[in-house]
Short mmCIF file of C-alpha atoms and ligand atoms in Angstrom, two decimals:
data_model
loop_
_atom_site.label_atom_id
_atom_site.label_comp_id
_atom_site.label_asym_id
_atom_site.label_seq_id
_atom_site.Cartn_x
_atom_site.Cartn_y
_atom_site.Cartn_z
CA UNK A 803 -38.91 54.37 116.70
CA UNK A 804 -36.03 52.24 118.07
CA UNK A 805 -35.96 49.14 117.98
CA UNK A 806 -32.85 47.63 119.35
CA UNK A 807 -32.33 44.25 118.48
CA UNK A 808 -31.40 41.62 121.21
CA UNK A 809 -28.01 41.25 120.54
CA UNK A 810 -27.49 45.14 120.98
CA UNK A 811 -29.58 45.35 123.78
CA UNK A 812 -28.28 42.95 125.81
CA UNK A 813 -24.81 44.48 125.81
CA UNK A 814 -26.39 48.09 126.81
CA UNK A 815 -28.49 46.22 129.29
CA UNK A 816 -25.33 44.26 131.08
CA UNK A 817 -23.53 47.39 131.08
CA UNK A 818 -26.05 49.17 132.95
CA UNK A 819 -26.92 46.38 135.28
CA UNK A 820 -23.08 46.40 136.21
CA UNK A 821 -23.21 50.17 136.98
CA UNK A 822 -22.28 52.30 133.91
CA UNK A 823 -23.82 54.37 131.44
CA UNK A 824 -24.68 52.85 128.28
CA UNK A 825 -25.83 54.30 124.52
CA UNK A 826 -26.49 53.05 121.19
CA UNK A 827 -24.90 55.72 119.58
CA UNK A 828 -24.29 56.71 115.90
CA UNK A 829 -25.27 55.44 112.20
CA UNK A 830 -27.97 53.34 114.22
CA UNK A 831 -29.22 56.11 115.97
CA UNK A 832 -29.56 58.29 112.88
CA UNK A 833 -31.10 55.66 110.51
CA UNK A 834 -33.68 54.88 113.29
CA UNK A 835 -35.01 58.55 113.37
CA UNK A 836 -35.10 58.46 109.48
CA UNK A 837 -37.18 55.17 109.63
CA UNK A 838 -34.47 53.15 108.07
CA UNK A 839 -32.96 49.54 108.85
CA UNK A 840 -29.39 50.47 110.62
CA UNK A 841 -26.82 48.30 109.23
CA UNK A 842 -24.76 47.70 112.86
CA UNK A 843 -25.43 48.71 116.07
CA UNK A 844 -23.03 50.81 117.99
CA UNK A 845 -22.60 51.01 122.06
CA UNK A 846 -20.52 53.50 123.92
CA UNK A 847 -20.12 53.60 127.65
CA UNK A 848 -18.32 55.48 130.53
CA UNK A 849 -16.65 51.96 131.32
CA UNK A 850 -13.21 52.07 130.66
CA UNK A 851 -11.76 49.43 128.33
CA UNK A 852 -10.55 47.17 131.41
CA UNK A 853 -13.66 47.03 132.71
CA UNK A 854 -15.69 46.32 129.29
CA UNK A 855 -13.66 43.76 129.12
CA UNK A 856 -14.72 42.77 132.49
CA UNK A 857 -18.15 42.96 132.36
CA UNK A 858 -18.32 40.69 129.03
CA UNK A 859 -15.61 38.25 130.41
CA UNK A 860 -18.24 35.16 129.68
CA UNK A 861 -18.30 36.44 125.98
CA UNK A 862 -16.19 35.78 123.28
CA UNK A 863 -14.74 39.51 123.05
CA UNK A 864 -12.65 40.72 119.79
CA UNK A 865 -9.64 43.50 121.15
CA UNK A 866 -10.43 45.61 117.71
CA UNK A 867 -8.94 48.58 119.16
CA UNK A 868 -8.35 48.42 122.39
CA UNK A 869 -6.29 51.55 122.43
CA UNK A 870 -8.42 53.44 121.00
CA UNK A 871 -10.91 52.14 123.93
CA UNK A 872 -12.95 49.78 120.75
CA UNK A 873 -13.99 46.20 121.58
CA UNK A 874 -16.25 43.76 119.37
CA UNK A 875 -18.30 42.12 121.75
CA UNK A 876 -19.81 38.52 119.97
CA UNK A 877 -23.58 37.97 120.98
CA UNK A 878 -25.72 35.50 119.33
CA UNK A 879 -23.39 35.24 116.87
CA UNK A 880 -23.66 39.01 116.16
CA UNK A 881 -20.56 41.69 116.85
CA UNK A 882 -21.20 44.59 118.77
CA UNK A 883 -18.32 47.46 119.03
CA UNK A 884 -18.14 49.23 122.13
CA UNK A 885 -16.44 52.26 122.20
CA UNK A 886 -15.13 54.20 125.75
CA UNK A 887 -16.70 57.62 125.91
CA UNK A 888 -13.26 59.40 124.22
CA UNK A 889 -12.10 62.87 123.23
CA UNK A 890 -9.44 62.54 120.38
CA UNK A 891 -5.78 63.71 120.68
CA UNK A 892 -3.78 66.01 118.43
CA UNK A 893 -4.11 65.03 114.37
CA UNK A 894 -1.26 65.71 112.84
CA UNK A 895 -1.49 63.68 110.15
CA UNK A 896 -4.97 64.89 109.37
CA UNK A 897 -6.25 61.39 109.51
CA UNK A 898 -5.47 59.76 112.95
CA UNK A 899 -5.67 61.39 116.40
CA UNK A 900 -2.14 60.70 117.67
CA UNK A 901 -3.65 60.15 121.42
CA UNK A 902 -7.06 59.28 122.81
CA UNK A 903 -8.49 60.41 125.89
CA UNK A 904 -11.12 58.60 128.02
CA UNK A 905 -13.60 60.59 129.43
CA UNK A 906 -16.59 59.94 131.66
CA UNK A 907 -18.92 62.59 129.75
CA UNK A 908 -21.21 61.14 126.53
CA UNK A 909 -21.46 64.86 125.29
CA UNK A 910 -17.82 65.15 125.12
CA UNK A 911 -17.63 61.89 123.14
CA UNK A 912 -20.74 62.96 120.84
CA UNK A 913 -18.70 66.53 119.99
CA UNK A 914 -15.66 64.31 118.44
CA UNK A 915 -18.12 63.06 115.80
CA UNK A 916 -18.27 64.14 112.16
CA UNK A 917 -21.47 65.58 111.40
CA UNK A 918 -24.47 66.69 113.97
CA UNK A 919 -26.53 63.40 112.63
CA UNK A 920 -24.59 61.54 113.45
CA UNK A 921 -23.51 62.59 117.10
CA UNK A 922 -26.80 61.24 118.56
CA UNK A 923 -26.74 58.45 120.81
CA UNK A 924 -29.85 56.86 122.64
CA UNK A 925 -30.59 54.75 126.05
CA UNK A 926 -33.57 52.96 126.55
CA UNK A 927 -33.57 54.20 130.03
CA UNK A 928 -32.13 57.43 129.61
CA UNK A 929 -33.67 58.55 125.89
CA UNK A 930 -32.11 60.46 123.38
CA UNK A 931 -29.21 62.59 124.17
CA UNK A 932 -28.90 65.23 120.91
CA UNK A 933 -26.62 67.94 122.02
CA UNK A 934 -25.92 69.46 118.68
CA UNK A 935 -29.13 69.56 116.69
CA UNK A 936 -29.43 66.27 114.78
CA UNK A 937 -33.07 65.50 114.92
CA UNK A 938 -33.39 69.07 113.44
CA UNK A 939 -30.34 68.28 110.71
CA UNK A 940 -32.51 65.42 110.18
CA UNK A 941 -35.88 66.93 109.53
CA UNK A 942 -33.80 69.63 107.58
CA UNK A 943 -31.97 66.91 105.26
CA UNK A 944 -28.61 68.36 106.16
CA UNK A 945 -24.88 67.51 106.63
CA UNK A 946 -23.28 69.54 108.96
CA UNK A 947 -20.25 69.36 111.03
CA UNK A 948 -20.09 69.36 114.71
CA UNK A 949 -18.04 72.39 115.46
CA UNK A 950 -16.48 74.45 113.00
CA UNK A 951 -15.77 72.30 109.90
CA UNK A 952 -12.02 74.03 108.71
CA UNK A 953 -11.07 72.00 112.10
CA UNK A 954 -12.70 69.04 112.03
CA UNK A 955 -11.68 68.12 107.99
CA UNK A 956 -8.14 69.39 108.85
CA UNK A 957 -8.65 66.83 112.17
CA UNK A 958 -9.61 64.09 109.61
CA UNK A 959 -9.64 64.43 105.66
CA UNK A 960 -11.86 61.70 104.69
CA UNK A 961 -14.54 63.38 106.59
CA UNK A 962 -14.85 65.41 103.18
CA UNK A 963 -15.69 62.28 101.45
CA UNK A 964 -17.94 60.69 104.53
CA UNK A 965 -19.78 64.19 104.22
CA UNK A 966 -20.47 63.56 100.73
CA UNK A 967 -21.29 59.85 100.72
CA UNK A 968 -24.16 60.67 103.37
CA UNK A 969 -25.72 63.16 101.34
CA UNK A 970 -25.74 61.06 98.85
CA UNK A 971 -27.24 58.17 100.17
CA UNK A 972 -30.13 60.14 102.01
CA UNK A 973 -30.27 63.05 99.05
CA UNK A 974 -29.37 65.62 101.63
CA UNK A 975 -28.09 68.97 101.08
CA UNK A 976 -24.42 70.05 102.67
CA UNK A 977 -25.22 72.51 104.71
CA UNK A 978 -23.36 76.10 103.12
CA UNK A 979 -20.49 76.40 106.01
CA UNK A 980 -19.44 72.60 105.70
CA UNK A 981 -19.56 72.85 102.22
CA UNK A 982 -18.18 76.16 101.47
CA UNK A 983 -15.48 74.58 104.09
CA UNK A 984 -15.48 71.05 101.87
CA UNK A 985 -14.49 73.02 98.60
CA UNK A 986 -11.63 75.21 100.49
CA UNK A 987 -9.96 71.74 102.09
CA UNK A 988 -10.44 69.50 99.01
CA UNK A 989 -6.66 69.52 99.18
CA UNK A 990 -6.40 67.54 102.47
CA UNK A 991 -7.95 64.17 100.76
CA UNK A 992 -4.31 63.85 99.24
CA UNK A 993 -2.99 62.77 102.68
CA UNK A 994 -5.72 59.82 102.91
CA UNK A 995 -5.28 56.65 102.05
CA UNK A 996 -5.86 55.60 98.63
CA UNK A 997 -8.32 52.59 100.20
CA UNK A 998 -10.10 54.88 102.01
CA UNK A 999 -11.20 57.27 99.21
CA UNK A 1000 -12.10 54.46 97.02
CA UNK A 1001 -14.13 52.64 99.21
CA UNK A 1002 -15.99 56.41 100.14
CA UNK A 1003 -16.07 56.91 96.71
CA UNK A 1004 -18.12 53.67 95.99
CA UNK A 1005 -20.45 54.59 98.59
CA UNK A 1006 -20.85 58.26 97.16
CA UNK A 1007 -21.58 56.67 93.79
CA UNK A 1008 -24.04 54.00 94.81
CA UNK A 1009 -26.39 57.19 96.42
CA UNK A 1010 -29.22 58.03 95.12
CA UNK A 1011 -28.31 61.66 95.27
CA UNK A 1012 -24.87 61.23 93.68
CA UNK A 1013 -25.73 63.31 90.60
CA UNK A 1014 -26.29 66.68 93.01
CA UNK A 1015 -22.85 65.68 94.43
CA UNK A 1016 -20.99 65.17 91.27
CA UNK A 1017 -22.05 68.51 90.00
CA UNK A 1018 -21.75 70.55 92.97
CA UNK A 1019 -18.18 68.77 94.10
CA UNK A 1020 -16.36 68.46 90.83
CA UNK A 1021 -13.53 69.72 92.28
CA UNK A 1022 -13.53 67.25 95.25
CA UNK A 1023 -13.29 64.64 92.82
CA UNK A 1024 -10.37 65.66 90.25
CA UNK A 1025 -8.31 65.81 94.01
CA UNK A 1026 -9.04 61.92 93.51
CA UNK A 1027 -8.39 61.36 89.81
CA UNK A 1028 -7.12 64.48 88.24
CA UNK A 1029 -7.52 62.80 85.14
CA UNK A 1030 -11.02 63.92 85.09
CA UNK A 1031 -9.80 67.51 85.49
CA UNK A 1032 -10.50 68.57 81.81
CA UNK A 1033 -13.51 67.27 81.38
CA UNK A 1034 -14.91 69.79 83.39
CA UNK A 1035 -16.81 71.75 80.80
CA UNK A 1036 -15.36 70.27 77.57
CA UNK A 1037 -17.71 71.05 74.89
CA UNK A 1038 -18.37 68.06 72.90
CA UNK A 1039 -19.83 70.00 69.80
CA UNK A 1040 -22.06 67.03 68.51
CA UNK A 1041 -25.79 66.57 68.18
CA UNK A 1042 -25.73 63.49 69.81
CA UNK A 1043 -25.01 65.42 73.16
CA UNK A 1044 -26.52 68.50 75.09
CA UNK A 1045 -24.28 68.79 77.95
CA UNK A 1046 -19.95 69.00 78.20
CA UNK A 1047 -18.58 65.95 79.29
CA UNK A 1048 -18.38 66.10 82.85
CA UNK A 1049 -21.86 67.11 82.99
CA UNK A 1050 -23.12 64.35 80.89
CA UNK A 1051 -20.56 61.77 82.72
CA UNK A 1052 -22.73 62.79 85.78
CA UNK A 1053 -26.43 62.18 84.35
CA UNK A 1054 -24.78 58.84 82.98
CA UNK A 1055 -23.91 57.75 86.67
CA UNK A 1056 -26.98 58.59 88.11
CA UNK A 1057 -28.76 57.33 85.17
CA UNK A 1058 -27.39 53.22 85.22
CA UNK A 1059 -28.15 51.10 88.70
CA UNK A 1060 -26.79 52.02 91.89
CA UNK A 1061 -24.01 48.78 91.27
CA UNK A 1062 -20.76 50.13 92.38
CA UNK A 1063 -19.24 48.77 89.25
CA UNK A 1064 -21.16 50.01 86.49
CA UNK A 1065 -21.42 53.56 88.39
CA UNK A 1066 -17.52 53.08 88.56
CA UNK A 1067 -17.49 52.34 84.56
CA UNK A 1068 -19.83 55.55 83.84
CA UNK A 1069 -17.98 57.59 85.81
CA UNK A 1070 -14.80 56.91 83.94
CA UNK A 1071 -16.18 55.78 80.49
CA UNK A 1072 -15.35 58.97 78.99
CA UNK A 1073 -12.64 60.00 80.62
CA UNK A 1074 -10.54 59.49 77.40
CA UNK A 1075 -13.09 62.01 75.83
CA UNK A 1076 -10.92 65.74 75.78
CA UNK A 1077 -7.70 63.47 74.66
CA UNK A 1078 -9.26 61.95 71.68
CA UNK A 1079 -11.04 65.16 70.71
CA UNK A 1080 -11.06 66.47 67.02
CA UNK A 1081 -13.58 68.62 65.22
CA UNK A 1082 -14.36 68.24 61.31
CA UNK A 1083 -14.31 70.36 58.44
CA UNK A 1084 -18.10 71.18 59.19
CA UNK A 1085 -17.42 72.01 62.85
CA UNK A 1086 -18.77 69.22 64.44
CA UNK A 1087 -16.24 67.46 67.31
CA UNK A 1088 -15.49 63.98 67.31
CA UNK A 1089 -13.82 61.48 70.08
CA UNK A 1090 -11.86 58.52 67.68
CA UNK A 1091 -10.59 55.59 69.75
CA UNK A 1092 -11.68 57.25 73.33
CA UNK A 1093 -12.91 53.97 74.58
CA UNK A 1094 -9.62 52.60 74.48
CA UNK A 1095 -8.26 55.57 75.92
CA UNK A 1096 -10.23 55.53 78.45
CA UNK A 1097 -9.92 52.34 79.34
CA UNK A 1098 -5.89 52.74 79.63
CA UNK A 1099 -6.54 55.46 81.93
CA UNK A 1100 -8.99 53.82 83.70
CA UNK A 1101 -6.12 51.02 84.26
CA UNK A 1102 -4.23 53.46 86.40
CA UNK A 1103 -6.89 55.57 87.76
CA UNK A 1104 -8.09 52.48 89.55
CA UNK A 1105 -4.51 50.76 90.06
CA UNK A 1106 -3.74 53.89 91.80
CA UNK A 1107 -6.77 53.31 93.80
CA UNK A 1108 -5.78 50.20 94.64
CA UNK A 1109 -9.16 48.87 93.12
CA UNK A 1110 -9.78 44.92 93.62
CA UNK A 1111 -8.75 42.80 90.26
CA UNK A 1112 -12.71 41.66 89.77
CA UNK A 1113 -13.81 45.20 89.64
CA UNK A 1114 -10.65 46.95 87.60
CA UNK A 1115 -11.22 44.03 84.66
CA UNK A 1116 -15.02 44.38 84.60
CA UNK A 1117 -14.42 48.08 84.76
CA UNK A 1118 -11.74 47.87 81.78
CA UNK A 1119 -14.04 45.89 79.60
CA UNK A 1120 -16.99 48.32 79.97
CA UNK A 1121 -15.15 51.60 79.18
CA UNK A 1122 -13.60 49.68 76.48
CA UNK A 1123 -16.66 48.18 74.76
CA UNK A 1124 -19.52 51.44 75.97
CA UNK A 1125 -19.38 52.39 72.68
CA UNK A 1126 -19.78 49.72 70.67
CA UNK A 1127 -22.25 48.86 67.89
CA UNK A 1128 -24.14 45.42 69.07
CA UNK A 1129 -24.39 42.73 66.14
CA UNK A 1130 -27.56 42.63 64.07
CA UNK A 1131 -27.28 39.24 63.27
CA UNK A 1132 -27.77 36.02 64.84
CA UNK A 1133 -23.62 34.91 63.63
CA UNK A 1134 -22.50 37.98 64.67
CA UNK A 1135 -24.49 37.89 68.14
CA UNK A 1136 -23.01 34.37 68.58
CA UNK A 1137 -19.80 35.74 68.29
CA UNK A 1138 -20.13 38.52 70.73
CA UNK A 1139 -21.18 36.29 73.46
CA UNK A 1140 -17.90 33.78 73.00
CA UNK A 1141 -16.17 36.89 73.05
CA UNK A 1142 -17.26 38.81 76.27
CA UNK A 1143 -20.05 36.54 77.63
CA UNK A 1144 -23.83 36.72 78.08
CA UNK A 1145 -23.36 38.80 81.71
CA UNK A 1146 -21.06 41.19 80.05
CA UNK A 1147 -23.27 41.84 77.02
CA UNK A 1148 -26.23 42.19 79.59
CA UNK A 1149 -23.92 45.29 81.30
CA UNK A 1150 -23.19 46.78 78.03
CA UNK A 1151 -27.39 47.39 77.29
CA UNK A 1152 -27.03 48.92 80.80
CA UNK A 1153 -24.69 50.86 80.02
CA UNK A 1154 -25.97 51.85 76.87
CA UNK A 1155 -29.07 52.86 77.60
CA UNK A 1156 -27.83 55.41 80.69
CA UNK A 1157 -25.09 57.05 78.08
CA UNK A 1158 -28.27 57.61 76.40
CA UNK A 1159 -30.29 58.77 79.08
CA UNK A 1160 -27.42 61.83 79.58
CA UNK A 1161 -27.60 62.68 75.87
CA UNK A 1162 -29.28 65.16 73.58
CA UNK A 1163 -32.49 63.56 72.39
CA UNK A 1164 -31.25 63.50 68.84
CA UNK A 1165 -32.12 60.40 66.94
CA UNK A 1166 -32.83 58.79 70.28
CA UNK A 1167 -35.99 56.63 68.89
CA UNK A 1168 -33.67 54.75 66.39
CA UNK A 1169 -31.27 54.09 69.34
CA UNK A 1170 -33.90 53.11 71.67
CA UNK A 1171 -35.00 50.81 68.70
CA UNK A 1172 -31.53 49.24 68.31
CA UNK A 1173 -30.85 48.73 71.60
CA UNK A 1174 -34.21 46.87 72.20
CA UNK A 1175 -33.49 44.68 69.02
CA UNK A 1176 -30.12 43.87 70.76
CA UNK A 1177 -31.72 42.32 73.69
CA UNK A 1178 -34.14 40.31 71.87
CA UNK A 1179 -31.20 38.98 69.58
CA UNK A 1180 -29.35 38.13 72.46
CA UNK A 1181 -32.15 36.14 73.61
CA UNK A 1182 -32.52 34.66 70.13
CA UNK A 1183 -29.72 33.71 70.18
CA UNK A 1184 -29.18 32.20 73.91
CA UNK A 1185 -32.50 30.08 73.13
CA UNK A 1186 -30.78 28.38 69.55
CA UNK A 1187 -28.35 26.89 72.07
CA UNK A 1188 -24.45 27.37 73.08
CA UNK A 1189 -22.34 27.83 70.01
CA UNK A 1190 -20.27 30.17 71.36
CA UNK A 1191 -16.74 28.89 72.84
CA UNK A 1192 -15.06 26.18 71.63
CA UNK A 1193 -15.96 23.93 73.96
CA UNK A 1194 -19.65 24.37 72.47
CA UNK A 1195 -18.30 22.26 69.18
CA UNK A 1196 -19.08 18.53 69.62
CA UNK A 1197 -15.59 18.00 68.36
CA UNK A 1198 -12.29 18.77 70.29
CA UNK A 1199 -8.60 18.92 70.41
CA UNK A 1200 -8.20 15.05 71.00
CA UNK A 1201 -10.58 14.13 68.65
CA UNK A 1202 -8.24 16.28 66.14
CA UNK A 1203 -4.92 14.46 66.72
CA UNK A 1204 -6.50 11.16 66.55
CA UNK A 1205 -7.43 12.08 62.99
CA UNK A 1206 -3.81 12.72 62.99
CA UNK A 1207 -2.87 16.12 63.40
CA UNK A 1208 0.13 17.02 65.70
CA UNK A 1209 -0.22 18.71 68.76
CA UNK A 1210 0.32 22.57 68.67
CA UNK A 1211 -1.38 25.27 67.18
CA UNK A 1212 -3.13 23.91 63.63
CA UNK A 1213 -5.59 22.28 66.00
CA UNK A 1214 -6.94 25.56 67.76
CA UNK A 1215 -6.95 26.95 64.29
CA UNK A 1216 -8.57 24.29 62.94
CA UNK A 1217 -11.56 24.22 65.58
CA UNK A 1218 -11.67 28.00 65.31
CA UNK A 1219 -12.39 27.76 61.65
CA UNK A 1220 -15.46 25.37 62.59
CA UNK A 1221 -16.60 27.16 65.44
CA UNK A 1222 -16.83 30.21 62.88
CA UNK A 1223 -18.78 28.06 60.22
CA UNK A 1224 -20.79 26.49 62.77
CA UNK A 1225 -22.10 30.13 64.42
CA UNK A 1226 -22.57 31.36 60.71
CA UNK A 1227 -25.08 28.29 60.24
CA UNK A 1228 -22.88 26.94 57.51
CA UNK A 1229 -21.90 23.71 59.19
CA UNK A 1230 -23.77 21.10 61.45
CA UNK A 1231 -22.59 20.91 65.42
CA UNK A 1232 -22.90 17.42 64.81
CA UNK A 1233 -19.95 14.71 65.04
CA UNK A 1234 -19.82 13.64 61.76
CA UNK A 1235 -20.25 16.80 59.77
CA UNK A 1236 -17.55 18.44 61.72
CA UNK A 1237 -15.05 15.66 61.22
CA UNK A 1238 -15.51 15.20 57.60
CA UNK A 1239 -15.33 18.71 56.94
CA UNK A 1240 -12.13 18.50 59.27
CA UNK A 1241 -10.82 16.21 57.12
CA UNK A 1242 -10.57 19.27 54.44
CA UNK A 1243 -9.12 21.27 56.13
CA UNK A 1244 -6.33 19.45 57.69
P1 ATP B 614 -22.76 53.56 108.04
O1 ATP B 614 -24.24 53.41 107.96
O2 ATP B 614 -22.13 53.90 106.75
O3 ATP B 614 -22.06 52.49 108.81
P2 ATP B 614 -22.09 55.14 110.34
O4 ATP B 614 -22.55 56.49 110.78
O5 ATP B 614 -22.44 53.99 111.22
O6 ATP B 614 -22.61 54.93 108.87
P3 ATP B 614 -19.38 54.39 110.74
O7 ATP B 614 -18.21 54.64 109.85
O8 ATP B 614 -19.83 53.01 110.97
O9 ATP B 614 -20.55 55.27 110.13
O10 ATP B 614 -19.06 55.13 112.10
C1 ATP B 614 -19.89 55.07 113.24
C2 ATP B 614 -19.93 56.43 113.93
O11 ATP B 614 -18.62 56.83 114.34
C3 ATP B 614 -20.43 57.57 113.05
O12 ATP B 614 -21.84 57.67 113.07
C4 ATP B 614 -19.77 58.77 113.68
O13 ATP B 614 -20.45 59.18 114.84
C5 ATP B 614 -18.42 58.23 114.11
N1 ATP B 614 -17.39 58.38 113.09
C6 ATP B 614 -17.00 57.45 112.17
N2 ATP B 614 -16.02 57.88 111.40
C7 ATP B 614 -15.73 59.13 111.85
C8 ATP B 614 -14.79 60.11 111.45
N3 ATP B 614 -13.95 59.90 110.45
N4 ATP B 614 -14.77 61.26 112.17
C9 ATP B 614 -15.61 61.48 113.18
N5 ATP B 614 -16.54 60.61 113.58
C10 ATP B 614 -16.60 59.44 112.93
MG1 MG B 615 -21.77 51.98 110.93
#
């Protein structure tokens, strides 16, 4: 069931050969009893930081937190952290302990942990040490807190979030006093860091599980972007839909691939949704211009974040364009793709195709049926060759002012007009054709 790789086990082994107690200990531990590949592997020790340091002398050794009793020990290229068996000080920040304490006792360390599965730790020599139930949290699919959870979130706040990302990604249940306790302290995420939450919120999204979690903790997650707030059961009065708009936002998450970009875009592509809202003279509601909307909120939603640039634009352009009706025609495809790119348009069927996944199943045949004819326009289209940009044309800027045209904005005008007659078929991409009818239009 455990199988430690070298570069792991030769720090646990040197540490024991020099005396002291050491344990693979956390995320490792727990992923190996589930079956799963752990991501890093973890050591703690009753070796004080002095004499880790010590005993790896010959290594290259990385002080990551040396207060904190953390050091990255390099092996075959590979970084281990190893952690001093600690109890935590006073948190009165709710996020960092304000003091650590050494201690020589692994069950004291394992009872600082967040949750019971992950307060494991395991030694070749000495087996598993499992002082709080995790092999039975485990084989119940449960989060629970070591302890009593008011103290450990008000300890740490973005254990809330950590409790949630983990159920997500294994599709375990919270057990009912950690979440009952999750709900009651939602308020304590608003003294984490705003890089924190969104990179726990990622990994809550990308879960498999992350629909159960966006339906049972709704109210963890308008703590992090209010703006979702009145979503939250906003009937949508339209055949098109069967659930209010939170619920369908959530079916739409779970619905596109576990990318934390597009489950970023379906979380917030109808956030503009209760803003834009109107209902006709035959009672039927309506959302006019919530894309855009939602895309300005989405701006500062993720700004506020403090979301990477890559992800905010791709984010933007997907709440912005979800709605859109794709081309029908091989101009008009040509079009789209100079205007948002093949990738993009690729996204957009994604993203497409899970909005309609979380809707009623009104007219869904005809939208299947569109959508499929989209994609094999696209590919039409990609396979009659680049005529997209501007730099498709076999004619450019230069070519322009040596036929005498002055430098400034009657060239890109100029080339824009046969780019436009090239992608509707009504001029050659040839040389020639597109410098005679140049000529004209100069
Ligand atoms: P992942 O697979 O996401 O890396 P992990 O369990 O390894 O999961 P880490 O954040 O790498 O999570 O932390 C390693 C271990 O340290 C955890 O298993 C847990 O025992 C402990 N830990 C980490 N963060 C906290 C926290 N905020 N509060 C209490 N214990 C924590
Ligand atoms: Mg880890």
């Amino acid at each position: 069931m455990f199988s430690i790789p070298e570069h792991a086990r030769i720090v646990v082994d040197r540490l024991e050969y020099c005396g002291y107690e050491a344990y693979v200990v956390g995320g490792c531990v727990r992923d190996s009893l589930l079956g799963r590949t752990p991501k890093d592997w973890d050591v703690c020790t009753n070796a004080l930081p002095d004499e880790v340091l010590r005993v790896f002398r010959r290594f290259h050794v990385i002080k990551t937190g040396l207060k904190h009793g953390t050091v990255t020990v390099m092996v075959n290229h590979e970084p281990v952290e190893v952690t001093t068996y600690r109890i935590d000080g006073e948190y009165t920040d709710n996020r960092h302990p304000d003091a650590v304490q050494f201690v020589s006792d692994i069950e004291a360390d394992l009872a600082r942990r967040d949750f019971t599965i992950n307060a494991m730790a395991y030694s070749p020599t000495r087996g598993l040490v499992d002082a709080f139930g995790g092999q039975h949290d485990l084989a119940a699919r449960k989060i629970r807190c070591v302890g009593e959870p008011d103290a450990r979130f008000n300890e740490d706040g973005l254990r809330l979030m950590r409790a949630l990302r983990f159920a997500a990604r294994y599709r375990f249940d919270i057990e009912r006093e950690t979440a009952y306790s999750i709900h009651r302290n939602r308020h304590l995420l608003e003294n984490v860091s705003a890089e924190r939450i969104f990179s726990e919120l990622k990994g809550i999204l990308v879960g498999d599980g992350v629909l159960d979690m966006l339906l049972a903790f709704p109210d963890v997650f308008t703590v992090i972007i209010p703006e979702l707030a009145p979503t939250l059961g906003f009937e949508q009065h339209n055949p098109h839909h069967c659930y209010d708009v939170w619920t369908h936002t959530a079916h739409a998450v779970q619905a596109i691939p576990a990318d934390a970009t597009l489950r970023l875009a379906m979380l917030l592509h109808d956030v503009g949704k209760p803003a834009c809202y109107s209902m006709d003279e035959h009672g039927k509601g309506h959302f006019y211009g919530h894309p855009k909307r939602g895309a300005d909120m989405a701006r500062d939603i993720l700004t506020r974040l403090r979301c990477d640039n890559a992800t905010l634009s791709a984010v933007l352009t997907y709440v912005n364009e979800h709605d859109r009706a794709f081309p029908t025609t091989i101009p008009g495809m040509r079009r789209l793709i100079g205007k948002l790119g093949e990738s993009t348009i690729r996204s957009l069927f994604e993203i497409k195709k899970a909005d309609m996944a979380a809707q009623s199943t009104h007219e869904r045949a005809a939208k299947v049926a569109a959508l499929r004819e989209a994609s094999l326009l696209l590919d039409d289209t990609l396979d009659g060759g680049a005529l997209f940009t501007l730099k498709d044309l076999q004619i450019n800027g230069s070519d322009l002012m040596k036929m005498g045209v002055p430098q400034g904005p009657r060239i890109r005008n100029i080339l824009f007009t046969l780019l436009e007659e090239v992608q509707d078929d009504a001029l050659a991409n040839t040389r020639e054709a597109l410098a005679s009818r140049a000529e004209e239009l100069i």
